[in-house]
Structure formats: structure tokens, C-alpha cells
PDB file of C-alpha atoms in Angstrom:
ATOM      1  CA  UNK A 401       6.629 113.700  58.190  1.00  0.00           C
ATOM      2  CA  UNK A 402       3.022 114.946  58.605  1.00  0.00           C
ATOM      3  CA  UNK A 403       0.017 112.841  59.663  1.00  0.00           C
ATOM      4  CA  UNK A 404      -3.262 113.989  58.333  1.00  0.00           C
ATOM      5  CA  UNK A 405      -6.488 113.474  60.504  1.00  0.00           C
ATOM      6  CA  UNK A 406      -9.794 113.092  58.696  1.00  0.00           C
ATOM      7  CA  UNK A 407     -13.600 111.300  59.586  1.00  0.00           C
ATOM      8  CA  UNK A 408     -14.706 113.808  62.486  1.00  0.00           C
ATOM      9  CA  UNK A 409     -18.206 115.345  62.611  1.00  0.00           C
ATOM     10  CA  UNK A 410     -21.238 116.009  64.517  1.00  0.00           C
ATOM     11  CA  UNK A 411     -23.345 112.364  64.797  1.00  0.00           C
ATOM     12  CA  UNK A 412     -26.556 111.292  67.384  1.00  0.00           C
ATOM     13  CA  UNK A 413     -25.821 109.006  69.811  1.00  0.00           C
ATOM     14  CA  UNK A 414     -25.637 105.887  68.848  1.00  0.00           C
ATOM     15  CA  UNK A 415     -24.566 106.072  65.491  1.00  0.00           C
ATOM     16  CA  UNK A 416     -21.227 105.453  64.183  1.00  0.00           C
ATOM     17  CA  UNK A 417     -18.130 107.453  62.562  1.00  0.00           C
ATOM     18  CA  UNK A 418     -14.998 105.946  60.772  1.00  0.00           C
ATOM     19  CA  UNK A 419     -11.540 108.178  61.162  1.00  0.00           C
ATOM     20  CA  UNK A 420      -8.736 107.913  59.250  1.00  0.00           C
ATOM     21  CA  UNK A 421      -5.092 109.322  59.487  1.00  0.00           C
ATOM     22  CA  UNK A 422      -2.739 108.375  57.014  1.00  0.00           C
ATOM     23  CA  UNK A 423       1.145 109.655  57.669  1.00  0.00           C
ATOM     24  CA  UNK A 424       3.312 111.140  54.330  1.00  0.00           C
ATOM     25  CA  UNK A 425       7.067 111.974  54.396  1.00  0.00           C
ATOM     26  CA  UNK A 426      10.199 110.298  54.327  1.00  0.00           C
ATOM     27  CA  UNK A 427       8.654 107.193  55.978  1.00  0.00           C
ATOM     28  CA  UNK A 428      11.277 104.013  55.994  1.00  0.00           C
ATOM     29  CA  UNK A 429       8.078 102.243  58.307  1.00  0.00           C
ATOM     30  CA  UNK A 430       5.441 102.714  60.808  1.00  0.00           C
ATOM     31  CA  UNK A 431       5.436 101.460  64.501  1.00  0.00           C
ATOM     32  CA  UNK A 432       2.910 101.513  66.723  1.00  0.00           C
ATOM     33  CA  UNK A 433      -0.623 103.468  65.822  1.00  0.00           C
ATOM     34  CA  UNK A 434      -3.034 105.107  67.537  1.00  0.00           C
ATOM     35  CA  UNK A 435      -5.811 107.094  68.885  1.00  0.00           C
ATOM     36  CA  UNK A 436      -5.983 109.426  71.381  1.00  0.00           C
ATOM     37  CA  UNK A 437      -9.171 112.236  72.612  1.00  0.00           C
ATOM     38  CA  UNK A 438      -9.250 115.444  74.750  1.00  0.00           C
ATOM     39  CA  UNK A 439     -12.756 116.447  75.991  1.00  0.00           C
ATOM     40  CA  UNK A 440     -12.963 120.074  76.862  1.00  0.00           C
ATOM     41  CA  UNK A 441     -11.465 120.228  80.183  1.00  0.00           C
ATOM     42  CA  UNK A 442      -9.788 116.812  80.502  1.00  0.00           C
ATOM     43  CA  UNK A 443      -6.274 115.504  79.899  1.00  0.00           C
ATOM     44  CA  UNK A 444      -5.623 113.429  76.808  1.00  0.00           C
ATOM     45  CA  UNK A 445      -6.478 109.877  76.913  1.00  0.00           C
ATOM     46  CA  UNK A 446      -5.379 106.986  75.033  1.00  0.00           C
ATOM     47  CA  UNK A 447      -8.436 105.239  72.857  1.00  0.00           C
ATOM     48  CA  UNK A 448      -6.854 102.377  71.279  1.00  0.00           C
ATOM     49  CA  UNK A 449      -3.274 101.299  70.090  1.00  0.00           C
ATOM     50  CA  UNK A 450      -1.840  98.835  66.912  1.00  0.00           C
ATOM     51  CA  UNK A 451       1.223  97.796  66.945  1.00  0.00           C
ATOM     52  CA  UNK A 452       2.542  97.028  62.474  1.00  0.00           C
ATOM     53  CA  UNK A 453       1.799  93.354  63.310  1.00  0.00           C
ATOM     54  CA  UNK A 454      -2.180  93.849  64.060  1.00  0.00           C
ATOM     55  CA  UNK A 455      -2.605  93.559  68.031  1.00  0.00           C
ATOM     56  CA  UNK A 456      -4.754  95.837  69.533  1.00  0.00           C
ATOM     57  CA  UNK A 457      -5.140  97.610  73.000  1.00  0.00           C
ATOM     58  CA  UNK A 458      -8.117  99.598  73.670  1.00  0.00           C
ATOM     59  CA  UNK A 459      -8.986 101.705  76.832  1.00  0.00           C
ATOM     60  CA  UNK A 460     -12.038  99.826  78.601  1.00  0.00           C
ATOM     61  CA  UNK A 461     -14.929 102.968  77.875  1.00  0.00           C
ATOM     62  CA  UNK A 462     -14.305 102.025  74.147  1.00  0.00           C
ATOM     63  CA  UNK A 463     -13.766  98.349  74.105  1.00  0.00           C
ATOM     64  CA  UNK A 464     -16.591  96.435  72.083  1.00  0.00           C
ATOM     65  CA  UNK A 465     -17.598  99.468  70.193  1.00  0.00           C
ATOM     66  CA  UNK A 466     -14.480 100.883  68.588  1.00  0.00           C
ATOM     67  CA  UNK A 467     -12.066  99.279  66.531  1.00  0.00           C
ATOM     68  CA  UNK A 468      -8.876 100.021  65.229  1.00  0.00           C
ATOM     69  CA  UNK A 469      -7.212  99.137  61.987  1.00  0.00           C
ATOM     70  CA  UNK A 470      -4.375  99.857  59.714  1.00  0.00           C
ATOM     71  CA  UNK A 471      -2.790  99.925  56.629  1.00  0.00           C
ATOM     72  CA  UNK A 472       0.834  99.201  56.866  1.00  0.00           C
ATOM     73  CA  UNK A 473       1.348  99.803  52.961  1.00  0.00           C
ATOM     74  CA  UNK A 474      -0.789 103.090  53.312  1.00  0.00           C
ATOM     75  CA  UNK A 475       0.838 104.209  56.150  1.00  0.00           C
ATOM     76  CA  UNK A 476      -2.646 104.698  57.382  1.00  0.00           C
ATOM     77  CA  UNK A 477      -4.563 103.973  60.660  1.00  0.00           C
ATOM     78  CA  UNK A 478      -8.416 104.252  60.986  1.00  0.00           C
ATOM     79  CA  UNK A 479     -10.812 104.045  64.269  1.00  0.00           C
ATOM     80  CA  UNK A 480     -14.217 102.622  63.592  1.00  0.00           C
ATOM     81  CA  UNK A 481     -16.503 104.270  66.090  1.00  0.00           C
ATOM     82  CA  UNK A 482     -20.085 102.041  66.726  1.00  0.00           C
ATOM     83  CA  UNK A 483     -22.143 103.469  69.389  1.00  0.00           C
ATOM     84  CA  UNK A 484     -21.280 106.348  69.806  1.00  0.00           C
ATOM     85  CA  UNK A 485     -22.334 107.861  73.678  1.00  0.00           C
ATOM     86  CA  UNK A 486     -22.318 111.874  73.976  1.00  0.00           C
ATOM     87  CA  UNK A 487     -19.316 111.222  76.398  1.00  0.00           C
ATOM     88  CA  UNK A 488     -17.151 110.124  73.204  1.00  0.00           C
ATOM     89  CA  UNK A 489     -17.449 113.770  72.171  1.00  0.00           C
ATOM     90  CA  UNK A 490     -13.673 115.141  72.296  1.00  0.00           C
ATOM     91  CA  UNK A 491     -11.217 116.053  69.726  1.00  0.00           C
ATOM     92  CA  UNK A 492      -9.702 112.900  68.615  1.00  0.00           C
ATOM     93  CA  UNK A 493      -5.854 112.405  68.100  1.00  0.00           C
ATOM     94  CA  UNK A 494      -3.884 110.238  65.975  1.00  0.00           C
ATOM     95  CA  UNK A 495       0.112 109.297  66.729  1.00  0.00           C
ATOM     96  CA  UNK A 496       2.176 106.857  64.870  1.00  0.00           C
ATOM     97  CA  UNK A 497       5.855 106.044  66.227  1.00  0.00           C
ATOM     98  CA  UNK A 498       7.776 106.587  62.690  1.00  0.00           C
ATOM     99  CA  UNK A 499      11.210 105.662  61.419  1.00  0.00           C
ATOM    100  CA  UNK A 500      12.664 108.224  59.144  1.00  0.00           C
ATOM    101  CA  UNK A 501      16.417 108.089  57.674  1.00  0.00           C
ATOM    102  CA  UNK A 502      18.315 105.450  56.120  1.00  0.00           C
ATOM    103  CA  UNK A 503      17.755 101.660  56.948  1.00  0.00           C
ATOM    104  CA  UNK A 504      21.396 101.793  58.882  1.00  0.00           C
ATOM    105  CA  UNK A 505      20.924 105.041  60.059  1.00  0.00           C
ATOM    106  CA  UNK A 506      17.628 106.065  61.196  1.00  0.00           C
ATOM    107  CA  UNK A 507      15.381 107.785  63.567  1.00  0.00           C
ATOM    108  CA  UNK A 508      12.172 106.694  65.827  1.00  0.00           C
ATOM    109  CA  UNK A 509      10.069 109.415  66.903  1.00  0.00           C
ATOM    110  CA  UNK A 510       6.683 109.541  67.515  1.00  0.00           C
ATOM    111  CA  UNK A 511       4.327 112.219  65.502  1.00  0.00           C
ATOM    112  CA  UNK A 512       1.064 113.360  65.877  1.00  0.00           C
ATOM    113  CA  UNK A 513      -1.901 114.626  63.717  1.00  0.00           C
ATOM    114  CA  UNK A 514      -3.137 117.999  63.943  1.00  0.00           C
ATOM    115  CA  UNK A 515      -6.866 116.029  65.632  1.00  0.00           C
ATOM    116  CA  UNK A 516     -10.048 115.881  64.318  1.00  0.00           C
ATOM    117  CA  UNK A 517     -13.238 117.073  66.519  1.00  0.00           C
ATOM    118  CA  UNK A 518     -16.142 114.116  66.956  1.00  0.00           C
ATOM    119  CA  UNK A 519     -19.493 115.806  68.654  1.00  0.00           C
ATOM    120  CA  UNK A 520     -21.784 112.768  70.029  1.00  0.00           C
ATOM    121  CA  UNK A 521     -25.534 115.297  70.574  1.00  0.00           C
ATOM    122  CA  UNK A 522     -28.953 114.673  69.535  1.00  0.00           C
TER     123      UNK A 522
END
């Protein structure tokens, strides 16, 4: 199972950037989505969940300017960033929980993309 990051780039404050991150592999489903960010010289926070049924969780710097999204068929999450602040500037994670395996004889783990840098400058 890979998951494959895309949608970073250098944008002025204020604009907006869409990310995507779509997983591949021997997939039976997809849990719980998300997005997570490391700024140079801070731990890795969580941005914004989805569980496969459509709620939400966001951490409160984002809420009201980023939303998250998925495609259960595609196997695909994306992060629509409004808004953006220079303090959004980090490298920008996705994770999905995946089941691999047979229906009756599976495997949960949780996987991560290889993250996608987002630079917030004028």
C-alpha cells in the first residue's frame, strides 16, 4: 500500500491550495483520513480528520478555512486550503487507516504519504 501526496507549492498569503492523496495497493477499504503538518522545528500536528462516512474534525487554527474531503471509491482524500496565513507553511502529511487482506482475514494499519511541502510568503 502506498499513499501518494500531491497539491503543495509556494502561494501568497491569502490565497488558496487544494491537496490531494490518493492510496493504491491491495486496499479491501479505507478508514479514517487525514491531514497532518510539521513546520520546521515543531512536532507534527493533526489538521483535519474524515472518518469513510463524511464527519469531519479539524484542529481550531484551520477551522473555517480548510476543508477536508474524500473519495471513498478513489481511495482518495483532499484538503482545500482558503486563506492561507504564512504560519500554514509546513510540510503537509496525509494518513489513511487501511484494511488490507481478505474480508475474513484482514489487517488495519495506518499508512502515511511521503508529505508534500506548502510555503505561505509574499
Amino acid at each position: 500500500v502506498q499513499l501518494q501526496a500531491s497539491g503543495g507549492g509556494l502561494v501568497q498569503p491569502g490565497r488558496s491550495l487544494r491537496l490531494s492523496c490518493a492510496a493504491s495497493g491491495s486496499i479491501l477499504s479505507t478508514n479514517d483520513m487525514g491531514w497532518y503538518r510539521q513546520a520546521p522545528g515543531k512536532q507534527r500536528e493533526l489538521v483535519a480528520t474524515i472518518t469513510r462516512g463524511g464527519n469531519s474534525n479539524y484542529a481550531r487554527s484551520v477551522k473555517g478555512r480548510f476543508t477536508i474531503s474524500r473519495d471513498n471509491a478513489k481511495n482518495t482524500v483532499y484538503l482545500q486550503m482558503n486563506s492561507l496565513k504564512p504560519e500554514d507553511t509546513a510540510v503537509y502529511y496525509c494518513m489513511a487507516e487501511i484494511k488490507t487482506g481478505e474480508p475474513f482475514r484482514f489487517t488495519i494499519n495506518d499508512y502515511w504519504g511521503q508529505g508534500t511541502l506548502v510555503t505561505v510568503s509574499s
